[in-house]
Amino acid sequence: MLENYLKIAFRNLLRNKGFSIINISGLAVGMASALLILLWIYNEVGYDRFHTNEEYLYHAWNRGTFDGKLQCWDNTPKILGPTLKEEYPEVANVSRQYSRWFVTKVGEKKLSNEALITDASFLQMFDFPMLQGDPKTALNSLYSIVVTEKMAKKMFDTENALNKVITIDKDNFTVTGILKDLPTNTVFHFDYILPWQYLKKTGDDDDSWGNNSVKTFVQLKPNVNPAILAEKIKGITMKHSAGREDHEVFLHPISKWHLYSNFTNGEISGGRIAIVRLFGIIAAFILLIACINFMNLSTARSEKRAKEVGIRKTAGANKGLLMGQFIGESILIAMIAGIIALLLVAIALPAFNTLISKELEFPYNSVYFWIATLLFVIFTGIIAGSYPAFFLSSFQPIAILKGTFKRTNAVLSPRKVLVVLQFSFAITLIISTLIVVQQIRYAQNRDAGYDRGQVVYHWLTGDIDKNYRQIRSELISSGIASSVTKTASPLSFGNSDTWGVDWQGKNKGEKLDFDRFTEDEGLVKTAGLQLIAGRDMDLTKYPSDSGAMILNESAARVMGFKEPIGQIVKDGDVPYQVVGVIKDFLIGSPYDHARPMIIEGAKSYFNVIHMKFNAAKSTEANLKATESIFRKYNPDYPFEYHFVDADYTLKFEDTQQVATLTGLFAGLTIFISCLGLFGLAAYMAENRIKEIGVRKVLGASVMSITTLLSREFLILVLVAIVIATPIAWLAMDTWLNDFSYRISMQWWVFALAGALAVVVSLLTVSYQAVRAALLDPVKSLRSE
């Protein structure tokens, strides 16, 4: 019997080639889309879930009240880790993470690479496979270095780099271990690891409980209750700072590091999990729409199999047997579509990886993957074939043989409901895409408060800081740059904030957080900042400007100064005199409001040199001349420049990715939905063929018949628009609430999405409608 069913299934596929191609292609595209999304979701939810100690690993966070709000942040004092290990027996291990870029040298090869400076326990706490070396001893020596495979190849042109020497800042390090390249689904990013002792050697380690500058990871012992331990350690900072620091410490489990990183009022409020859920829903609906498409196409051709059902029932087949046959056929079609879907995914995966900036791959060697894929295909076949199987097996033999089993003019039918569902989801995705794109452009067109054009920065590597005066002088005198300034961080992002700011008139006990920026002089000119009051720093005219400060307008407003110029503001115990006030400029997210900011003078510290290039010369000529000067004064280090505007563009990368993916899958949803609409149009035309013939005999024109057939589909799409509009508005309003700087949704976005859906659906339906209208009425009437 099974052999007979297979023969019938293949014969039906071959007999109706056009129908089969549409059916299989719709399922294949839907399954391929869902598989791509599921691969991405699998990667996202698997972040750092591969560590053996996963159950016991936590990230120490801080929680404190600033600006009247309970806030959380993930940087901690350097002393926290050792103190936790020493004072709490529940703690098995701790490791601190301090990231920094160094120029690594091997012979004449000089490359900038990212270092992870951490405790020796890091390699025991986390499972990053070591190909060569001993993880227990690899970081025991001050001048030991553990590199990744990729780093080894870059520096030595071979993976066999064990015991070879790498020079960093004139210190020679011996390679004591080689790690397998890091997976893409980890929060850790580094090219090599240096021992924590090196931070002590460079003078960057400290015991201050007020300097939150590193990440601290904690491994608990088995059977330790993390909630009880969290209660014990929450006051550790207050205890050791004698109350000067009044924030709490809490533990964030490894399972939530990547997906749950947003906090509101001190509690987890979501994070990237919202995007994962969004695309999970999209994957489910795309697969459902592909199945609906299959249902519509199958039921649209139901008349072709009605007599087969009647004869089988007359011969003694029951409903369950027939349902099994039809579901078996749909699983067979799903199998074929599944094979095609896997091929489509294999072809599309490289481009998809480029789009999402990941390296997803099929786990071909995993038995579980193939079992999951088989279950996925079978599940798809059952879902797609369930309604057609129930529909076809319900035909009554007498009604079939008499030809009276059809109901062609039902106001509400399952097929119409399914098409409305398809287009409702498609229109929701279109609206969402348009609004996400609008929000991105709104933020991109925002006045950032500074001029990003022709501003280049370079980290203060090697001897740049020592020879800064000569470098600055040559850049300006040669006409390469109009202005040069040293700062603590690039203009495009900040790396420091402080709540230790004090001034005359500040409310005692008030705790406010300020962004902290620095400059030596000339920042207003270099960055094109807008002065509201006072002046910029100028060490030539005003040598005392090393102790000067500039406020942004938000900081001046918070401090309540009527006349800010000349006021004394302290950062910790260091006093600064305010010499200027500037308009707010953005160093954080372009979707958030600018925060209060203080810009400190040369008493502070510097890591970056900014150059405003001369616009009269080409960028290429300016870069070439600048490189020559840098090589003259910093010969042992490569010239590695960065454009501020390019860095600023990266701030939109994640949101742009969401917009692109949503748009892509919205297009695929429309495509699959149109196949379903095509199937329904075929069904309607087939079942009204006699009516159309009679109308033509009575004088109806092709246009009137086309309009008659198209009107019903147009109504379905209009119903879908009515359903999708409030759903899309609610969803996008919720999404936009995450942004302080956001658009207001406009009515025309919803109208445009609806109009697009109407046009696409009419174009899809018109083929079947015109084809039916052009049919010779003699042939259509003779067919019955």
Short mmCIF file of C-alpha atoms in Angstrom, two decimals, residues 261-591:
data_model
loop_
_atom_site.label_atom_id
_atom_site.label_comp_id
_atom_site.label_asym_id
_atom_site.label_seq_id
_atom_site.Cartn_x
_atom_site.Cartn_y
_atom_site.Cartn_z
CA SER A 261 22.19 43.22 29.30
CA ASN A 262 19.60 46.01 29.75
CA PHE A 263 18.57 47.08 33.22
CA THR A 264 15.79 49.41 34.35
CA ASN A 265 15.60 50.56 37.96
CA GLY A 266 18.22 47.99 38.88
CA GLU A 267 16.43 45.00 37.39
CA ILE A 268 16.85 43.09 34.12
CA SER A 269 14.58 44.63 31.49
CA GLY A 270 15.69 42.76 28.39
CA GLY A 271 18.35 43.43 25.81
CA ARG A 272 19.25 41.53 22.67
CA ILE A 273 16.68 38.88 23.58
CA ALA A 274 14.06 41.24 22.11
CA ILE A 275 15.72 40.96 18.68
CA VAL A 276 16.05 37.18 19.04
CA ARG A 277 12.35 36.87 19.89
CA LEU A 278 11.41 39.16 17.00
CA PHE A 279 13.25 37.02 14.47
CA GLY A 280 11.97 33.84 16.10
CA ILE A 281 8.45 35.10 15.46
CA ILE A 282 9.41 36.07 11.91
CA ALA A 283 10.83 32.57 11.27
CA ALA A 284 7.67 30.93 12.64
CA PHE A 285 5.39 33.11 10.53
CA ILE A 286 7.44 32.70 7.36
CA LEU A 287 7.24 28.92 7.78
CA LEU A 288 3.54 29.17 8.58
CA ILE A 289 2.94 31.35 5.52
CA ALA A 290 4.81 28.84 3.35
CA CYS A 291 2.55 26.11 4.77
CA ILE A 292 -0.54 28.25 4.17
CA ASN A 293 0.63 28.73 0.61
CA PHE A 294 0.83 24.94 0.26
CA MET A 295 -2.67 24.57 1.74
CA ASN A 296 -4.16 27.11 -0.65
CA LEU A 297 -2.53 25.59 -3.69
CA SER A 298 -3.53 22.06 -2.64
CA THR A 299 -7.17 22.92 -1.97
CA ALA A 300 -7.32 25.05 -5.12
CA ARG A 301 -6.69 21.87 -7.10
CA SER A 302 -9.05 19.76 -4.99
CA GLU A 303 -11.47 19.04 -7.85
CA LYS A 304 -8.72 17.15 -9.66
CA ARG A 305 -8.61 14.58 -6.85
CA ALA A 306 -12.27 14.53 -5.85
CA LYS A 307 -13.13 11.45 -7.93
CA GLU A 308 -10.09 9.61 -6.55
CA VAL A 309 -11.37 10.26 -3.02
CA GLY A 310 -14.89 9.17 -3.99
CA ILE A 311 -13.73 5.91 -5.57
CA ARG A 312 -11.41 5.12 -2.62
CA LYS A 313 -14.20 5.72 -0.11
CA THR A 314 -16.58 3.61 -2.18
CA ALA A 315 -13.96 0.86 -2.19
CA GLY A 316 -13.87 0.95 1.63
CA ALA A 317 -11.17 3.49 2.54
CA ASN A 318 -11.97 5.38 5.72
CA LYS A 319 -11.24 9.03 6.49
CA GLY A 320 -8.19 8.26 8.64
CA LEU A 321 -6.56 6.22 5.89
CA LEU A 322 -7.14 8.99 3.34
CA MET A 323 -5.78 11.63 5.73
CA GLY A 324 -2.67 9.52 6.23
CA GLN A 325 -2.22 9.27 2.46
CA PHE A 326 -2.52 13.02 1.88
CA ILE A 327 -0.30 13.94 4.83
CA GLY A 328 2.23 11.39 3.56
CA GLU A 329 2.17 13.13 0.18
CA SER A 330 2.71 16.52 1.81
CA ILE A 331 5.65 15.12 3.81
CA LEU A 332 7.11 13.79 0.57
CA ILE A 333 6.78 17.23 -1.02
CA ALA A 334 8.26 18.77 2.16
CA MET A 335 11.20 16.35 1.86
CA ILE A 336 11.88 17.50 -1.69
CA ALA A 337 11.44 21.13 -0.64
CA GLY A 338 13.71 20.50 2.36
CA ILE A 339 16.55 19.25 0.15
CA ILE A 340 16.17 22.32 -2.06
CA ALA A 341 16.00 24.52 1.07
CA LEU A 342 19.31 23.10 2.34
CA LEU A 343 20.90 23.84 -1.03
CA LEU A 344 19.49 27.38 -0.97
CA VAL A 345 20.84 27.93 2.55
CA ALA A 346 24.27 26.60 1.55
CA ILE A 347 24.32 29.03 -1.38
CA ALA A 348 22.96 32.00 0.58
CA LEU A 349 24.92 31.45 3.82
CA PRO A 350 28.12 33.32 2.79
CA ALA A 351 26.10 36.39 1.80
CA PHE A 352 23.95 36.07 4.93
CA ASN A 353 27.10 35.89 7.08
CA THR A 354 28.38 39.08 5.46
CA LEU A 355 25.05 40.74 6.16
CA ILE A 356 24.98 39.84 9.86
CA SER A 357 28.78 40.03 10.40
CA LYS A 358 29.00 36.48 11.70
CA GLU A 359 30.45 33.15 10.61
CA LEU A 360 27.49 30.80 10.82
CA GLU A 361 27.93 27.34 9.40
CA PHE A 362 25.98 24.13 9.07
CA PRO A 363 27.02 21.58 11.70
CA TYR A 364 27.16 18.85 9.06
CA ASN A 365 29.09 16.52 11.35
CA SER A 366 26.44 16.64 14.06
CA VAL A 367 23.95 13.76 14.19
CA TYR A 368 21.65 16.00 16.24
CA PHE A 369 21.60 18.55 13.43
CA TRP A 370 20.38 15.99 10.89
CA ILE A 371 17.80 14.61 13.33
CA ALA A 372 16.56 18.15 14.04
CA THR A 373 16.45 18.93 10.31
CA LEU A 374 14.49 15.74 9.58
CA LEU A 375 12.00 16.55 12.35
CA PHE A 376 11.77 20.12 11.06
CA VAL A 377 10.91 18.87 7.54
CA ILE A 378 8.39 16.31 8.83
CA PHE A 379 6.79 18.94 11.06
CA THR A 380 6.53 21.31 8.09
CA GLY A 381 4.97 18.57 5.98
CA ILE A 382 2.40 17.74 8.67
CA ILE A 383 1.46 21.40 9.22
CA ALA A 384 1.26 22.08 5.49
CA GLY A 385 -0.70 18.92 4.74
CA SER A 386 -3.07 18.89 7.71
CA TYR A 387 -5.80 21.13 6.33
CA PRO A 388 -5.71 19.74 2.74
CA ALA A 389 -5.80 16.20 4.16
CA PHE A 390 -8.78 17.00 6.36
CA PHE A 391 -10.49 18.91 3.53
CA LEU A 392 -10.03 16.25 0.85
CA SER A 393 -10.80 13.27 3.09
CA SER A 394 -14.09 14.92 4.14
CA PHE A 395 -15.62 14.71 0.65
CA GLN A 396 -18.77 12.54 0.51
CA PRO A 397 -18.72 9.94 -2.28
CA ILE A 398 -22.31 10.68 -3.41
CA ALA A 399 -21.73 14.42 -3.55
CA ILE A 400 -18.49 13.89 -5.44
CA LEU A 401 -20.02 11.67 -8.10
CA LYS A 402 -22.98 14.06 -8.48
CA GLY A 403 -20.60 17.05 -8.67
CA THR A 404 -22.41 18.94 -5.91
CA PHE A 405 -19.73 18.99 -3.21
CA LYS A 406 -18.32 22.44 -4.02
CA ARG A 407 -19.20 25.70 -2.25
CA THR A 408 -17.84 28.50 -4.37
CA ASN A 409 -19.43 31.63 -2.94
CA ALA A 410 -18.88 31.28 0.80
CA VAL A 411 -18.38 34.71 2.39
CA LEU A 412 -15.91 33.28 4.89
CA SER A 413 -13.80 30.27 4.05
CA PRO A 414 -10.61 28.86 5.60
CA ARG A 415 -8.67 29.74 2.47
CA LYS A 416 -9.70 33.39 2.65
CA VAL A 417 -8.83 33.53 6.35
CA LEU A 418 -5.40 32.08 5.60
CA VAL A 419 -4.71 34.64 2.87
CA VAL A 420 -5.74 37.47 5.22
CA LEU A 421 -3.34 36.04 7.82
CA GLN A 422 -0.54 35.90 5.25
CA PHE A 423 -0.93 39.48 4.14
CA SER A 424 -1.49 40.77 7.67
CA PHE A 425 1.92 39.50 8.66
CA ALA A 426 3.55 40.70 5.42
CA ILE A 427 2.10 44.21 5.82
CA THR A 428 3.19 44.30 9.47
CA LEU A 429 6.76 43.50 8.38
CA ILE A 430 6.67 46.15 5.64
CA ILE A 431 5.48 48.80 8.10
CA SER A 432 8.11 47.73 10.63
CA THR A 433 10.88 47.95 8.02
CA LEU A 434 9.82 51.43 6.94
CA ILE A 435 9.71 52.69 10.54
CA VAL A 436 13.10 51.17 11.45
CA VAL A 437 14.64 52.82 8.36
CA GLN A 438 12.99 56.12 9.32
CA GLN A 439 14.39 55.91 12.85
CA ILE A 440 17.90 55.22 11.52
CA ARG A 441 17.77 58.17 9.12
CA TYR A 442 16.33 60.40 11.83
CA ALA A 443 19.33 59.66 14.04
CA GLN A 444 21.81 59.84 11.14
CA ASN A 445 20.56 63.30 10.17
CA ARG A 446 20.74 64.51 13.75
CA ASP A 447 23.16 67.31 14.55
CA ALA A 448 25.93 65.52 16.46
CA GLY A 449 27.26 68.85 17.73
CA TYR A 450 30.62 68.52 16.00
CA ASP A 451 32.07 68.37 12.48
CA ARG A 452 33.11 64.82 11.62
CA GLY A 453 34.41 65.62 8.16
CA GLN A 454 38.17 65.33 7.58
CA VAL A 455 38.84 64.57 11.25
CA VAL A 456 41.32 61.72 11.72
CA TYR A 457 42.63 60.24 14.94
CA HIS A 458 45.57 58.02 15.91
CA TRP A 459 46.22 56.30 19.22
CA LEU A 460 49.24 57.59 21.17
CA THR A 461 51.45 54.59 20.50
CA GLY A 462 55.20 54.42 21.10
CA ASP A 463 56.92 57.82 21.02
CA ILE A 464 54.00 59.87 19.66
CA ASP A 465 53.25 61.44 23.03
CA LYS A 466 56.94 62.16 23.71
CA ASN A 467 57.33 63.84 20.30
CA TYR A 468 53.84 65.34 20.23
CA ARG A 469 54.97 68.99 20.02
CA GLN A 470 57.18 68.34 16.98
CA ILE A 471 54.49 66.22 15.27
CA ARG A 472 51.83 68.87 15.89
CA SER A 473 54.09 71.66 14.67
CA GLU A 474 54.99 69.90 11.41
CA LEU A 475 51.39 68.90 10.66
CA ILE A 476 50.21 72.50 11.00
CA SER A 477 53.21 74.28 9.43
CA SER A 478 53.16 72.01 6.36
CA GLY A 479 49.47 72.72 5.77
CA ILE A 480 48.40 69.11 6.31
CA ALA A 481 46.20 69.93 9.30
CA SER A 482 44.51 73.12 10.41
CA SER A 483 44.31 71.96 14.00
CA VAL A 484 45.70 69.15 16.18
CA THR A 485 44.47 68.11 19.64
CA LYS A 486 45.17 65.41 22.19
CA THR A 487 42.21 63.77 23.96
CA ALA A 488 41.53 60.83 26.27
CA SER A 489 39.34 59.02 23.74
CA PRO A 490 38.18 59.42 20.14
CA LEU A 491 35.45 61.98 19.46
CA SER A 492 33.08 59.25 18.31
CA PHE A 493 32.89 57.42 21.63
CA GLY A 494 33.66 58.08 25.26
CA ASN A 495 35.43 55.74 27.64
CA SER A 496 35.12 57.59 30.92
CA ASP A 497 32.48 58.96 33.25
CA THR A 498 32.51 60.17 36.82
CA TRP A 499 30.12 60.84 39.67
CA GLY A 500 32.83 62.53 41.75
CA VAL A 501 32.15 66.04 40.39
CA ASP A 502 31.67 68.80 42.95
CA TRP A 503 31.00 72.55 42.72
CA GLN A 504 29.84 75.41 44.89
CA GLY A 505 26.10 75.19 45.43
CA LYS A 506 25.80 71.47 44.76
CA ASN A 507 23.19 69.77 46.91
CA LYS A 508 24.94 67.59 49.46
CA GLY A 509 24.20 63.94 48.94
CA GLU A 510 23.19 64.52 45.31
CA LYS A 511 24.83 61.96 43.04
CA LEU A 512 25.07 62.93 39.37
CA ASP A 513 26.96 61.12 36.62
CA PHE A 514 28.97 63.12 34.06
CA ASP A 515 30.69 62.04 30.87
CA ARG A 516 34.37 62.92 31.14
CA PHE A 517 36.42 64.09 28.15
CA THR A 518 39.89 65.69 27.98
CA GLU A 519 41.89 67.97 25.70
CA ASP A 520 45.23 69.71 25.76
CA GLU A 521 44.10 72.62 23.57
CA GLY A 522 42.28 73.49 20.34
CA LEU A 523 39.46 70.94 20.59
CA VAL A 524 36.80 73.48 19.59
CA LYS A 525 38.59 74.16 16.30
CA THR A 526 39.63 70.55 15.67
CA ALA A 527 36.16 69.11 16.24
CA GLY A 528 34.14 72.09 15.05
CA LEU A 529 32.41 72.44 18.42
CA GLN A 530 30.07 75.38 18.99
CA LEU A 531 31.06 77.74 21.80
CA ILE A 532 28.15 79.22 23.74
CA ALA A 533 30.22 81.17 26.23
CA GLY A 534 33.89 81.76 27.03
CA ARG A 535 36.72 80.27 25.00
CA ASP A 536 38.63 77.11 24.16
CA MET A 537 41.80 76.01 25.94
CA ASP A 538 45.03 77.55 24.62
CA LEU A 539 48.23 76.59 26.44
CA THR A 540 50.31 79.09 24.45
CA LYS A 541 48.28 82.11 25.52
CA TYR A 542 47.14 80.71 28.84
CA PRO A 543 49.66 78.27 30.36
CA SER A 544 47.32 77.80 33.32
CA ASP A 545 44.81 76.11 30.98
CA SER A 546 46.26 72.77 32.03
CA GLY A 547 43.85 73.23 34.92
CA ALA A 548 40.98 74.55 32.79
CA MET A 549 37.61 72.95 32.18
CA ILE A 550 34.91 73.29 29.55
CA LEU A 551 31.29 72.35 30.26
CA ASN A 552 28.66 71.33 27.78
CA GLU A 553 25.33 73.13 28.07
CA SER A 554 23.70 70.15 29.83
CA ALA A 555 26.41 70.18 32.52
CA ALA A 556 26.09 73.96 32.98
CA ARG A 557 22.32 73.56 33.33
CA VAL A 558 22.65 70.72 35.87
CA MET A 559 25.16 72.70 37.93
CA GLY A 560 22.79 75.66 37.95
CA PHE A 561 25.45 78.24 37.05
CA LYS A 562 24.12 81.63 35.96
CA GLU A 563 27.66 82.68 35.04
CA PRO A 564 29.68 79.47 34.56
CA ILE A 565 32.87 81.18 33.35
CA GLY A 566 35.39 81.36 36.19
CA GLN A 567 33.62 78.83 38.40
CA ILE A 568 35.69 76.16 40.14
CA VAL A 569 34.62 72.54 39.53
CA LYS A 570 36.33 69.58 41.18
CA ASP A 571 36.71 66.12 39.74
CA GLY A 572 37.49 64.12 42.85
CA ASP A 573 40.11 66.20 44.64
CA VAL A 574 41.42 67.95 41.49
CA PRO A 575 40.11 71.52 40.94
CA TYR A 576 39.50 72.96 37.47
CA GLN A 577 38.46 76.46 36.42
CA VAL A 578 35.65 76.74 33.86
CA VAL A 579 36.80 78.75 30.80
CA GLY A 580 34.08 77.85 28.28
CA VAL A 581 30.67 76.36 27.61
CA ILE A 582 29.91 74.47 24.42
CA LYS A 583 26.78 73.18 22.79
CA ASP A 584 26.09 69.51 23.58
CA PHE A 585 27.85 67.02 21.30
CA LEU A 586 27.32 63.27 21.10
CA ILE A 587 29.92 60.77 22.19
CA GLY A 588 27.36 58.10 23.10
CA SER A 589 24.46 56.56 21.21
CA PRO A 590 22.91 58.79 18.52
CA TYR A 591 19.53 57.48 19.70
#
